[in-house]
Coordinates of C-alpha atoms in Angstrom, one line a residue:
Chain A
X1 CA 167.3 111.8 261.2
X2 CA 171.0 111.5 260.5
X3 CA 173.5 113.9 262.1
X4 CA 175.6 113.5 259.1
X5 CA 174.3 115.4 256.1
X6 CA 173.5 118.4 258.2
X7 CA 175.0 121.9 258.0
X8 CA 177.3 122.5 260.9
X9 CA 176.3 126.0 261.6
X10 CA 172.6 125.8 261.5
X11 CA 170.8 124.9 264.6
X12 CA 167.9 123.4 262.9
X13 CA 168.0 122.2 259.4
X14 CA 165.9 120.3 256.9
X15 CA 167.0 117.0 255.5
X16 CA 169.4 116.9 252.6
X17 CA 171.6 119.9 253.5
X18 CA 175.4 119.9 253.5
X19 CA 177.2 117.3 255.6
X20 CA 178.3 117.7 259.2
X21 CA 181.6 116.0 259.6
X22 CA 181.5 113.7 262.6
X23 CA 184.9 112.3 263.4
X24 CA 184.7 108.5 263.5
X25 CA 186.1 108.6 267.0
X26 CA 183.2 110.8 268.0
X27 CA 180.8 108.4 266.3
X28 CA 182.1 105.6 268.4
X29 CA 182.0 107.6 271.6
X30 CA 178.4 108.6 271.0
X31 CA 177.3 105.1 270.0
X32 CA 178.6 103.8 273.3
X33 CA 176.0 106.0 275.1
X34 CA 173.2 105.0 272.8
X35 CA 173.4 107.8 270.2
X36 CA 173.3 106.7 266.6
X37 CA 174.9 109.3 264.4
X38 CA 173.1 107.9 261.4
X39 CA 169.8 108.6 263.2
X40 CA 168.5 105.2 262.4
X41 CA 165.6 104.1 264.5
X42 CA 165.3 107.6 266.0
X43 CA 162.5 110.2 265.7
X44 CA 164.8 113.1 266.3
X45 CA 168.3 114.1 267.2
X46 CA 170.0 116.8 269.1
X47 CA 173.7 117.2 269.6
X48 CA 175.5 119.7 271.9
X49 CA 179.2 119.5 271.2
X50 CA 181.1 121.3 273.9
X51 CA 178.8 124.4 274.0
X52 CA 177.6 124.4 270.4
X53 CA 174.3 123.0 269.3
X54 CA 175.4 121.4 266.1
X55 CA 172.3 119.5 265.3
X56 CA 168.6 119.6 266.1
X57 CA 166.3 117.8 263.8
X58 CA 163.1 115.8 264.0
X59 CA 161.2 113.8 261.5
X60 CA 157.7 114.7 262.5
X61 CA 155.7 117.8 263.2
X62 CA 154.4 116.6 266.5
X63 CA 157.9 116.4 267.9
X64 CA 159.9 119.6 268.2
X65 CA 163.6 119.6 269.1
X66 CA 165.3 123.0 269.1
X67 CA 168.3 124.7 270.7
X68 CA 166.9 126.3 273.8
X69 CA 167.9 129.8 272.8
X70 CA 165.9 129.4 269.6
X71 CA 162.9 128.0 271.5
X72 CA 163.0 130.9 274.0
X73 CA 163.0 133.4 271.1
X74 CA 160.2 131.6 269.4
X75 CA 157.9 130.9 272.3
X76 CA 157.2 133.6 274.9
X77 CA 155.2 131.1 277.0
X78 CA 158.2 129.0 277.5
X79 CA 159.9 131.7 279.6
X80 CA 156.6 132.6 281.3
X81 CA 155.3 129.2 282.2
X82 CA 158.3 126.8 282.3
X83 CA 161.7 128.5 282.4
X84 CA 163.2 127.8 285.9
X85 CA 159.9 126.6 287.3
X86 CA 161.0 123.0 288.1
X87 CA 164.5 123.9 289.2
X88 CA 165.3 127.2 290.8
X89 CA 168.4 129.3 290.1
X90 CA 169.3 129.6 293.8
X91 CA 169.5 125.8 294.3
X92 CA 173.3 125.8 294.4
X93 CA 176.4 127.1 292.6
X94 CA 175.7 125.0 289.5
X95 CA 172.2 126.4 289.0
X96 CA 173.3 129.9 289.8
X97 CA 176.1 129.6 287.2
X98 CA 173.7 128.3 284.6
X99 CA 171.2 131.0 285.4
X100 CA 173.8 133.6 284.9
X101 CA 174.5 132.4 281.3
X102 CA 173.7 135.2 278.9
X103 CA 173.2 132.8 276.0
X104 CA 171.3 129.8 277.2
X105 CA 172.5 126.6 275.6
X106 CA 170.8 123.3 275.7
X107 CA 167.8 121.5 274.3
X108 CA 164.1 122.2 274.0
X109 CA 161.8 119.2 273.4
X110 CA 158.1 119.4 273.0
X111 CA 155.7 116.7 272.1
X112 CA 152.4 118.2 271.1
X113 CA 149.1 117.2 272.7
X114 CA 147.9 113.7 272.0
X115 CA 151.0 112.8 269.9
X116 CA 152.6 109.4 270.6
X117 CA 156.0 109.4 269.2
X118 CA 156.7 105.8 268.3
X119 CA 160.5 105.9 267.9
X120 CA 162.8 107.2 270.6
X121 CA 164.4 110.6 270.1
X122 CA 168.0 111.1 271.1
X123 CA 170.1 113.9 272.6
X124 CA 173.8 114.0 273.0
X125 CA 175.7 116.2 275.4
X126 CA 179.2 115.7 274.1
X127 CA 182.5 117.1 275.4
X128 CA 185.0 117.0 272.6
X129 CA 187.7 119.4 273.8
X130 CA 189.8 119.1 276.9
X131 CA 188.9 121.4 279.9
X132 CA 185.6 122.5 278.4
X133 CA 183.0 123.6 280.8
X134 CA 179.8 122.4 279.1
X135 CA 176.7 124.2 280.3
X136 CA 173.2 123.2 279.3
X137 CA 169.7 124.1 280.3
X138 CA 167.2 121.7 278.8
X139 CA 163.4 121.9 278.9
X140 CA 161.2 119.0 277.9
X141 CA 157.4 119.4 277.6
X142 CA 155.2 116.4 277.0
X143 CA 151.8 117.8 276.5
X144 CA 148.6 116.1 277.6
X145 CA 148.1 112.6 276.3
X146 CA 151.4 112.7 274.5
X147 CA 154.1 110.1 274.8
X148 CA 157.9 110.2 274.2
X149 CA 160.9 108.0 274.7
X150 CA 164.1 110.0 275.1
X151 CA 167.6 108.7 275.0
X152 CA 170.2 111.1 276.3
X153 CA 173.9 110.2 275.9
X154 CA 176.5 112.2 277.8
X155 CA 180.1 111.5 276.9
X156 CA 183.5 112.8 276.3
X157 CA 185.6 112.1 273.2
X158 CA 187.8 109.0 273.6
X159 CA 191.1 109.9 275.2
X160 CA 189.8 113.2 276.6
X161 CA 190.2 113.3 280.3
X162 CA 189.4 116.7 281.9
X163 CA 186.3 118.8 281.6
X164 CA 183.0 119.8 283.3
X165 CA 179.4 119.1 282.5
X166 CA 176.9 121.3 284.3
X167 CA 173.3 120.9 283.3
X168 CA 169.8 121.8 284.3
X169 CA 166.9 119.7 282.9
X170 CA 163.3 120.7 283.5
X171 CA 160.6 118.3 282.4
X172 CA 156.9 118.9 282.4
X173 CA 154.6 115.9 281.8
X174 CA 151.0 116.7 281.1
X175 CA 147.8 114.9 281.9
X176 CA 148.0 111.3 280.9
X177 CA 151.3 111.9 279.2
X178 CA 154.3 109.5 279.4
X179 CA 157.9 110.4 279.3
X180 CA 160.4 107.5 279.3
X181 CA 163.9 108.9 279.7
X182 CA 167.0 106.8 279.5
X183 CA 170.3 108.6 280.2
X184 CA 173.7 107.0 279.7
X185 CA 176.9 108.6 281.0
X186 CA 180.4 107.8 279.9
X187 CA 182.9 110.4 281.0
X188 CA 186.7 110.8 280.9
X189 CA 188.4 110.0 284.1
X190 CA 188.8 113.5 285.4
X191 CA 185.5 115.0 284.3
X192 CA 183.3 116.6 286.9
X193 CA 179.6 116.2 286.3
X194 CA 176.8 118.1 288.0
X195 CA 173.3 117.5 286.5
X196 CA 170.3 119.1 288.2
X197 CA 166.8 118.0 287.3
X198 CA 163.3 118.7 288.2
X199 CA 160.2 117.1 286.8
X200 CA 156.5 117.9 287.3
X201 CA 153.9 115.3 286.5
X202 CA 150.2 116.1 286.1
X203 CA 147.2 113.9 286.6
X204 CA 147.5 110.4 285.1
X205 CA 151.0 111.3 283.8
X206 CA 153.9 108.8 284.0
X207 CA 157.6 109.5 284.3
X208 CA 160.1 106.7 283.9
X209 CA 163.7 107.7 284.4
X210 CA 166.5 105.3 283.7
X211 CA 170.0 106.3 284.4
X212 CA 173.1 104.3 283.6
X213 CA 176.6 105.3 284.5
X214 CA 179.2 103.4 282.5
X215 CA 182.2 105.6 283.3
X216 CA 181.5 108.1 286.0
X217 CA 184.5 110.4 285.5
X218 CA 186.1 111.9 288.6
X219 CA 182.9 112.9 290.2
X220 CA 179.1 112.9 289.6
X221 CA 176.6 114.5 291.9
X222 CA 173.0 114.3 291.0
X223 CA 169.8 114.4 292.9
X224 CA 166.8 114.7 290.5
X225 CA 163.5 115.7 291.9
X226 CA 160.0 114.9 290.8
X227 CA 156.7 116.2 291.9
X228 CA 153.6 114.1 291.3
X229 CA 151.1 116.9 291.3
X230 CA 148.0 115.3 289.7
X231 CA 145.8 112.5 290.8
X232 CA 147.1 109.1 289.6
X233 CA 150.5 110.3 288.5
X234 CA 153.4 108.0 288.8
X235 CA 157.2 108.1 288.6
X236 CA 160.0 105.6 288.7
X237 CA 163.7 106.1 288.9
X238 CA 166.2 103.3 288.1
X239 CA 169.9 104.0 288.4
X240 CA 172.5 101.5 287.4
X241 CA 176.0 102.6 288.3
X242 CA 179.5 101.2 287.8
X243 CA 181.9 102.8 290.3
X244 CA 185.3 102.4 288.7
X245 CA 188.5 103.1 290.7
X246 CA 189.1 106.7 291.6
X247 CA 185.5 107.8 290.9
X248 CA 182.9 109.3 293.2
X249 CA 179.3 108.8 292.2
X250 CA 176.7 110.4 294.4
X251 CA 173.3 109.6 292.9
X252 CA 170.1 110.5 294.7
X253 CA 166.5 111.0 293.7
X254 CA 163.5 112.6 295.4
X255 CA 159.9 112.0 294.5
X256 CA 157.1 113.9 296.2
X257 CA 153.5 112.5 296.2
X258 CA 151.4 115.7 296.1
X259 CA 148.1 114.2 294.9
X260 CA 146.0 111.2 295.7
X261 CA 146.5 107.8 294.1
X262 CA 150.0 108.6 293.1
X263 CA 152.8 106.0 293.1
X264 CA 156.6 106.0 292.9
X265 CA 159.5 103.7 292.9
X266 CA 163.2 104.4 293.2
X267 CA 165.6 101.6 292.5
X268 CA 169.3 102.2 292.9
X269 CA 171.8 99.6 291.8
X270 CA 175.5 100.2 292.2
X271 CA 178.6 98.0 291.6
X272 CA 181.9 99.3 292.9
X273 CA 185.1 98.0 291.5
X274 CA 187.1 100.6 293.5
X275 CA 185.0 103.7 293.2
X276 CA 183.0 105.4 295.9
X277 CA 179.2 105.2 295.4
X278 CA 176.7 107.1 297.4
X279 CA 173.1 105.9 296.7
X280 CA 170.3 108.0 298.0
X281 CA 166.6 107.9 297.5
X282 CA 164.0 110.0 299.3
X283 CA 160.2 109.8 299.1
X284 CA 157.8 112.4 300.5
X285 CA 154.1 111.4 301.0
X286 CA 151.9 114.5 301.1
X287 CA 148.8 112.7 299.9
X288 CA 147.3 109.2 299.5
X289 CA 149.7 107.0 297.5
X290 CA 152.3 104.3 297.6
X291 CA 156.0 104.5 297.1
X292 CA 159.0 102.3 297.6
X293 CA 162.7 103.0 297.5
X294 CA 165.3 100.3 297.1
X295 CA 169.1 100.8 297.2
X296 CA 171.3 97.8 296.5
X297 CA 175.1 97.7 296.2
X298 CA 177.6 95.2 295.3
X299 CA 181.2 95.8 296.3
X300 CA 183.7 93.9 294.2
X301 CA 186.7 95.9 295.2
X302 CA 189.6 94.1 297.0
X303 CA 191.8 97.2 297.2
X304 CA 189.7 98.7 300.1
X305 CA 189.5 102.0 298.2
X306 CA 186.0 101.5 297.1
X307 CA 182.9 102.0 299.2
X308 CA 179.1 102.0 298.9
X309 CA 176.7 103.9 301.1
X310 CA 173.0 103.3 300.7
X311 CA 170.6 105.8 302.2
X312 CA 167.0 105.4 301.5
X313 CA 164.7 107.9 303.2
X314 CA 161.0 108.5 303.8
X315 CA 158.9 111.4 304.9
X316 CA 155.2 111.0 305.4
X317 CA 153.0 114.0 305.9
X318 CA 149.7 112.4 304.9
X319 CA 148.6 109.4 307.0
X320 CA 147.3 107.9 303.7
X321 CA 150.8 107.7 302.3
X322 CA 152.2 104.2 302.3
X323 CA 156.0 104.5 302.0
X324 CA 158.6 101.7 302.3
X325 CA 162.3 101.3 301.8
X326 CA 165.0 98.7 301.7
X327 CA 168.8 98.7 301.3
X328 CA 171.4 96.0 301.0
X329 CA 175.1 95.8 300.2
X330 CA 177.0 92.6 299.6
X331 CA 179.6 90.8 297.5
X332 CA 179.3 88.1 294.9
X333 CA 178.8 84.8 296.6
X334 CA 181.5 82.3 295.7
X335 CA 179.1 79.4 295.9
X336 CA 176.9 81.0 293.2
X337 CA 179.8 81.5 290.9
X338 CA 181.0 77.9 291.4
X339 CA 177.4 76.6 290.8
X340 CA 177.3 78.3 287.4
X341 CA 180.9 77.2 286.6
X342 CA 179.7 73.6 287.2
X343 CA 177.3 74.2 284.3
X344 CA 180.2 75.0 282.1
X345 CA 180.4 78.8 282.4
X346 CA 183.8 80.4 282.7
X347 CA 184.4 82.3 286.0
X348 CA 184.2 85.6 284.2
X349 CA 180.9 84.7 282.5
X350 CA 179.5 83.4 285.8
X351 CA 180.4 86.7 287.6
X352 CA 179.1 88.7 284.7
X353 CA 175.8 86.8 284.7
X354 CA 175.4 87.3 288.4
X355 CA 176.2 91.0 288.2
X356 CA 173.8 91.4 285.3
X357 CA 171.1 89.7 287.4
X358 CA 171.9 91.9 290.4
X359 CA 171.7 95.1 288.3
X360 CA 168.4 94.3 286.8
X361 CA 166.8 92.3 289.6
X362 CA 163.1 93.2 290.2
X363 CA 163.3 96.0 287.5
X364 CA 160.8 95.2 284.8
X365 CA 160.6 96.5 281.2
X366 CA 164.1 97.9 280.9
X367 CA 164.0 97.8 277.1
X368 CA 166.7 96.9 274.7
X369 CA 168.7 100.2 275.1
X370 CA 169.1 99.8 278.8
X371 CA 169.6 96.0 278.6
X372 CA 172.6 96.6 276.3
X373 CA 174.1 99.1 278.7
X374 CA 173.6 96.9 281.7
X375 CA 175.3 94.0 279.8
X376 CA 178.1 96.4 279.3
X377 CA 178.4 97.3 283.0
X378 CA 178.2 93.7 283.9
X379 CA 181.0 92.8 281.5
X380 CA 183.2 95.7 282.7
X381 CA 182.6 94.9 286.4
X382 CA 183.2 91.2 285.8
X383 CA 186.4 91.9 284.0
X384 CA 187.5 94.1 286.9
X385 CA 186.5 91.5 289.5
X386 CA 188.2 88.7 287.6
X387 CA 191.6 90.4 287.4
Chain B
X1 CA 185.7 48.5 279.2
X2 CA 187.9 51.5 279.9
X3 CA 187.3 53.4 283.0
X4 CA 185.8 56.9 282.5
X5 CA 186.7 57.8 286.1
X6 CA 189.7 56.6 288.1
X7 CA 190.4 57.9 291.6
X8 CA 193.6 57.0 293.3
X9 CA 194.1 57.4 297.0
X10 CA 192.4 60.8 297.1
X11 CA 192.8 63.0 300.2
X12 CA 190.9 66.3 300.4
X13 CA 190.1 68.9 303.0
X14 CA 187.4 71.5 303.5
X15 CA 187.6 74.4 306.0
X16 CA 190.9 72.9 307.2
X17 CA 189.3 69.5 308.1
X18 CA 190.1 66.3 306.2
X19 CA 187.0 65.1 304.5
X20 CA 188.4 62.4 302.2
X21 CA 191.0 60.0 303.6
X22 CA 192.3 57.9 300.7
X23 CA 189.4 57.3 298.3
X24 CA 190.1 54.9 295.4
X25 CA 187.3 54.2 293.0
X26 CA 187.0 53.2 289.3
X27 CA 183.9 53.7 287.2
X28 CA 184.0 52.0 283.8
X29 CA 182.6 53.9 280.9
X30 CA 178.8 53.4 280.6
X31 CA 178.4 52.1 284.2
X32 CA 176.4 53.8 286.9
X33 CA 177.5 53.3 290.5
X34 CA 175.7 54.0 293.7
X35 CA 177.4 55.6 296.6
X36 CA 176.1 54.9 300.1
X37 CA 177.3 55.9 303.5
X38 CA 176.1 57.3 306.8
X39 CA 175.7 61.0 307.3
X40 CA 179.1 62.8 307.4
X41 CA 180.9 59.9 305.8
X42 CA 182.1 62.2 302.9
X43 CA 179.7 61.3 300.1
X44 CA 178.9 64.9 299.1
X45 CA 182.5 65.9 299.7
X46 CA 183.7 63.2 297.3
X47 CA 181.5 64.4 294.4
X48 CA 182.2 68.1 295.1
X49 CA 185.9 67.3 295.0
X50 CA 185.6 65.3 291.8
X51 CA 183.7 68.3 290.3
X52 CA 186.4 70.7 291.4
X53 CA 184.6 73.0 293.8
X54 CA 187.2 75.4 295.2
X55 CA 186.1 74.9 298.8
X56 CA 187.4 71.3 298.5
X57 CA 191.2 71.2 298.4
X58 CA 192.9 68.0 297.2
X59 CA 195.9 67.4 299.4
X60 CA 197.1 64.2 297.7
X61 CA 196.0 61.6 295.3
X62 CA 194.9 61.7 291.7
X63 CA 191.7 61.9 289.6
X64 CA 191.7 60.7 286.0
X65 CA 188.6 61.5 284.0
X66 CA 188.2 60.4 280.4
X67 CA 191.9 59.8 280.2
X68 CA 192.8 63.3 281.5
X69 CA 194.5 64.0 284.8
X70 CA 192.1 66.5 286.2
X71 CA 193.5 66.7 289.7
X72 CA 194.7 70.3 289.3
X73 CA 192.1 71.3 286.8
X74 CA 189.5 74.1 287.5
X75 CA 185.8 73.7 287.8
X76 CA 184.9 75.1 284.4
X77 CA 187.4 72.9 282.7
X78 CA 186.1 69.8 284.4
X79 CA 182.5 70.7 283.5
X80 CA 183.5 71.3 279.9
X81 CA 185.4 68.0 279.8
X82 CA 182.2 66.2 280.6
X83 CA 181.6 66.1 284.4
X84 CA 178.2 67.1 285.6
X85 CA 176.6 67.4 289.0
X86 CA 173.1 67.5 290.5
X87 CA 173.3 69.2 293.9
X88 CA 171.3 68.3 296.9
X89 CA 171.0 71.9 298.2
X90 CA 172.0 74.2 295.4
X91 CA 172.4 78.0 296.1
X92 CA 169.8 80.5 294.9
X93 CA 171.3 82.7 292.3
X94 CA 169.4 86.0 292.6
X95 CA 168.7 87.7 289.3
X96 CA 169.9 84.9 287.1
X97 CA 167.1 83.0 285.4
X98 CA 167.0 79.3 284.8
X99 CA 166.5 80.1 281.1
X100 CA 169.8 82.0 281.0
X101 CA 171.7 79.0 282.3
X102 CA 170.0 76.6 279.9
X103 CA 170.5 79.0 277.0
X104 CA 174.2 79.1 277.8
X105 CA 174.3 75.3 277.8
X106 CA 172.3 75.3 274.5
X107 CA 175.0 77.5 273.1
X108 CA 177.4 74.6 273.7
X109 CA 174.9 72.0 272.4
X110 CA 172.9 73.7 269.7
X111 CA 171.7 70.3 268.4
X112 CA 169.5 70.1 271.5
X113 CA 167.5 73.3 270.6
X114 CA 164.8 71.2 269.0
X115 CA 164.5 69.0 272.1
X116 CA 164.6 71.9 274.5
X117 CA 160.8 72.3 274.8
X118 CA 160.3 68.6 275.3
X119 CA 162.9 68.3 278.0
X120 CA 161.5 71.3 279.8
X121 CA 158.0 69.8 279.6
X122 CA 159.1 66.5 280.8
X123 CA 160.7 68.2 283.8
X124 CA 157.5 70.3 284.3
X125 CA 159.7 73.3 284.6
X126 CA 158.0 75.6 282.1
X127 CA 156.8 78.1 284.8
X128 CA 160.2 78.2 286.4
X129 CA 162.3 79.2 283.3
X130 CA 162.0 82.9 284.0
X131 CA 162.4 82.7 287.7
X132 CA 165.7 83.1 289.6
X133 CA 167.6 79.9 289.7
X134 CA 166.5 77.7 292.6
X135 CA 164.6 80.6 294.3
X136 CA 161.7 79.3 296.4
X137 CA 161.8 75.8 294.9
X138 CA 160.4 72.7 296.7
X139 CA 162.6 69.7 297.1
X140 CA 161.2 68.0 294.1
X141 CA 161.4 71.1 292.0
X142 CA 165.1 71.5 292.9
X143 CA 165.8 67.9 291.7
X144 CA 163.9 68.5 288.5
X145 CA 165.7 71.7 287.8
X146 CA 169.1 70.1 288.5
X147 CA 168.5 67.1 286.3
X148 CA 167.0 69.3 283.6
X149 CA 170.3 71.3 283.5
X150 CA 172.2 68.0 283.2
X151 CA 169.9 66.9 280.4
X152 CA 170.8 70.1 278.5
X153 CA 174.5 70.2 279.4
X154 CA 174.9 66.5 278.6
X155 CA 177.9 65.5 280.7
X156 CA 179.7 62.3 280.0
X157 CA 179.5 61.4 283.7
X158 CA 176.9 62.7 286.0
X159 CA 177.1 62.8 289.8
X160 CA 173.8 63.0 291.6
X161 CA 173.6 63.9 295.2
X162 CA 170.5 62.2 296.7
X163 CA 168.2 62.8 293.8
X164 CA 165.4 61.1 295.9
X165 CA 165.7 63.2 299.1
X166 CA 162.9 65.6 299.8
X167 CA 160.9 64.3 296.9
X168 CA 157.3 63.0 297.4
X169 CA 156.2 59.8 295.8
X170 CA 154.4 61.5 292.9
X171 CA 157.3 63.8 292.2
X172 CA 159.6 60.8 292.4
X173 CA 158.0 59.4 289.3
X174 CA 158.9 62.6 287.4
X175 CA 162.4 62.6 288.7
X176 CA 162.7 58.9 287.9
X177 CA 161.5 59.4 284.3
X178 CA 164.0 62.2 283.9
X179 CA 166.8 59.9 285.2
X180 CA 165.7 57.3 282.7
X181 CA 166.2 59.8 280.0
X182 CA 169.5 60.8 281.5
X183 CA 170.8 57.3 281.6
X184 CA 169.0 56.1 278.5
X185 CA 170.8 53.6 276.3
X186 CA 172.6 55.2 273.4
X187 CA 170.5 54.5 270.3
X188 CA 173.6 53.9 268.3
X189 CA 175.2 51.5 270.8
X190 CA 172.4 49.5 272.6
X191 CA 174.6 48.5 275.5
X192 CA 176.2 52.0 276.1
X193 CA 174.8 54.7 278.3
X194 CA 175.9 57.7 280.2
X195 CA 178.1 57.0 283.2
X196 CA 177.0 58.0 286.7
X197 CA 177.7 58.1 290.4
X198 CA 174.5 58.3 292.4
X199 CA 174.4 59.1 296.1
X200 CA 171.3 57.7 297.8
X201 CA 170.2 57.3 301.4
X202 CA 166.8 55.7 300.9
X203 CA 167.5 53.6 297.8
X204 CA 164.2 54.7 296.3
X205 CA 165.9 56.0 293.2
X206 CA 167.4 52.5 292.5
X207 CA 163.9 51.6 291.3
X208 CA 164.4 54.0 288.4
X209 CA 168.1 53.7 287.8
X210 CA 169.9 50.4 287.2
X211 CA 173.2 50.6 289.0
X212 CA 176.1 48.3 288.1
X213 CA 177.8 48.5 291.5
X214 CA 177.5 50.1 294.9
X215 CA 180.2 51.5 297.2
X216 CA 180.0 52.3 300.8
X217 CA 181.9 55.3 302.0
X218 CA 182.9 55.3 305.7
X219 CA 185.0 57.9 307.4
X220 CA 186.2 59.4 304.1
X221 CA 187.2 56.2 302.3
X222 CA 185.5 53.4 300.4
X223 CA 184.7 50.7 302.9
X224 CA 183.5 48.1 300.5
X225 CA 182.1 47.7 297.0
X226 CA 179.9 45.2 295.4
X227 CA 176.6 44.3 293.8
X228 CA 174.2 47.2 294.2
X229 CA 171.2 45.1 295.4
X230 CA 173.3 43.1 297.8
X231 CA 175.0 46.0 299.3
X232 CA 171.8 48.0 299.7
X233 CA 170.0 45.0 301.3
X234 CA 172.9 44.6 303.7
X235 CA 172.7 48.2 304.7
X236 CA 168.9 48.0 305.0
X237 CA 169.1 44.8 307.1
X238 CA 172.0 45.6 309.3
X239 CA 172.7 49.3 309.0
X240 CA 176.1 50.8 308.7
X241 CA 177.2 49.2 312.1
X242 CA 177.7 46.0 310.2
X243 CA 179.9 47.8 307.7
X244 CA 182.0 49.2 310.6
X245 CA 182.5 45.8 312.0
X246 CA 183.3 44.4 308.6
X247 CA 185.9 47.1 307.9
X248 CA 187.5 46.5 311.3
X249 CA 187.7 42.8 310.6
X250 CA 189.3 43.4 307.3
X251 CA 191.9 45.7 308.9
X252 CA 192.6 43.2 311.6
X253 CA 193.1 40.4 309.0
X254 CA 195.4 42.7 307.0

């Protein structure tokens, strides 16, 4: 569903209506975070520009994408059963501020029971004006036996430096449903980003969350939480972060095993070229299940301004919970770079290949979207390390 | 025949210690030479220095390869000019798959794409293509991986660091067959083949590779050079002690 050819002022609109002018510079910024303005190869599109939902369309009945205000007005059950159930308003200042919003802004996604949406849908949280405080409250519901791949791109317009992005995302994954979420961030250098997320997974459900931070802005703090509430539910978090100079990236993740035969994996990968990266991952075993958290960092910074801390944590309440963790931080080994150079690779290509390998090591099934972003991080980090 | 490699009075150091103390060596184009010497004599240091590994600093002397003075040239440039190396103990490169390295090389030699499967099969490396480079490989597997990379990158001169060490007899046949391919005669020029410098301790590999000449490296310099079989027989019969005495005699006579 193309963003162009849509009316600018309608929140949802059928195909073929008047064009929404997307500045080429915006098209480029969005494309860098996986959002295709032409909507090719996507099952649906949502675009929040600053605080205006300028597009919400889908190409199939089983997949609903609406501005959240419209969804709240349409579905009473949304407020009764889901609204502020996976994240609470009193969590912190960010959630309190979003809860106080009189006109909720954000995205509602619903995949109806049994529907398997073959193409990914895409959502853009886009800050186009300087000093904007973008506020979003998103709710995603994947009903029983349904399946969705979601690509969320969060970015600022090229050249824009200052702004804030505060968001709450609540996700509900039904029995035997699957949500694969890939989120890519690319922010202006002084942007402050505070996403808050909670996900509930029912029996046999699966939640796969991939997060890639290409340009972290001034500061990102995020600690998404997932509760595996049904037997056999599973979740995995993969975070791939580039910590560029002057940035602070604090990425956590908590997964709680509340039912038997649940499983979880958290994989954090960070490369610092001068930024501060705080990696966290916390697993709680309240029932029989297996979970592992792995935090790995690569420090390429020679200015001594960058740092990486890795803090995996475990809490077992049930004796039947098998939890494990590992953490490592290192630098690129010169002998490995030289080895690849002896095969004809340039130093930059060798470093890039090693960083690429580090970022994706032991992470299976990344998919082409994430592969492309990881290549991009590897190239950026390699260029920074090479200079 | 013109020399593909000329080394003139090469001195080099690693970790602040002199490891090469005036090596001079010529390899004519199309010849394969063996390099012998006791442990610590500088054999690995010599080929790592020729290859351009940054840990080995040239303090004086000159290296000419294919008519180019490569003394101050970087590692990548030397590799792209046609130097190749098979390491004795290569590092594990976590996260980087063997296939990626070979693909990169294939990008440089696209005409080899058709032969790729056959070369991989000959090396018995099919199951290792999607594993991290050198991770958990046995001695024989490392040699096969290293030589496979050389077969794909197709250097003009290859330097092999003990291709027969840590390889059992059965695996040696595979390695030997790969070396036959590596040093096969050029179909367009029946007497031409790839040039090489082969370090060997045991001499087993000489059953598979015809060498034109052998050199003995002692204390960071070439002690003597001569017919490969004769040199190796002398070392087998008398050990390197005889070489030490011989060198001392030569120095006294000089």
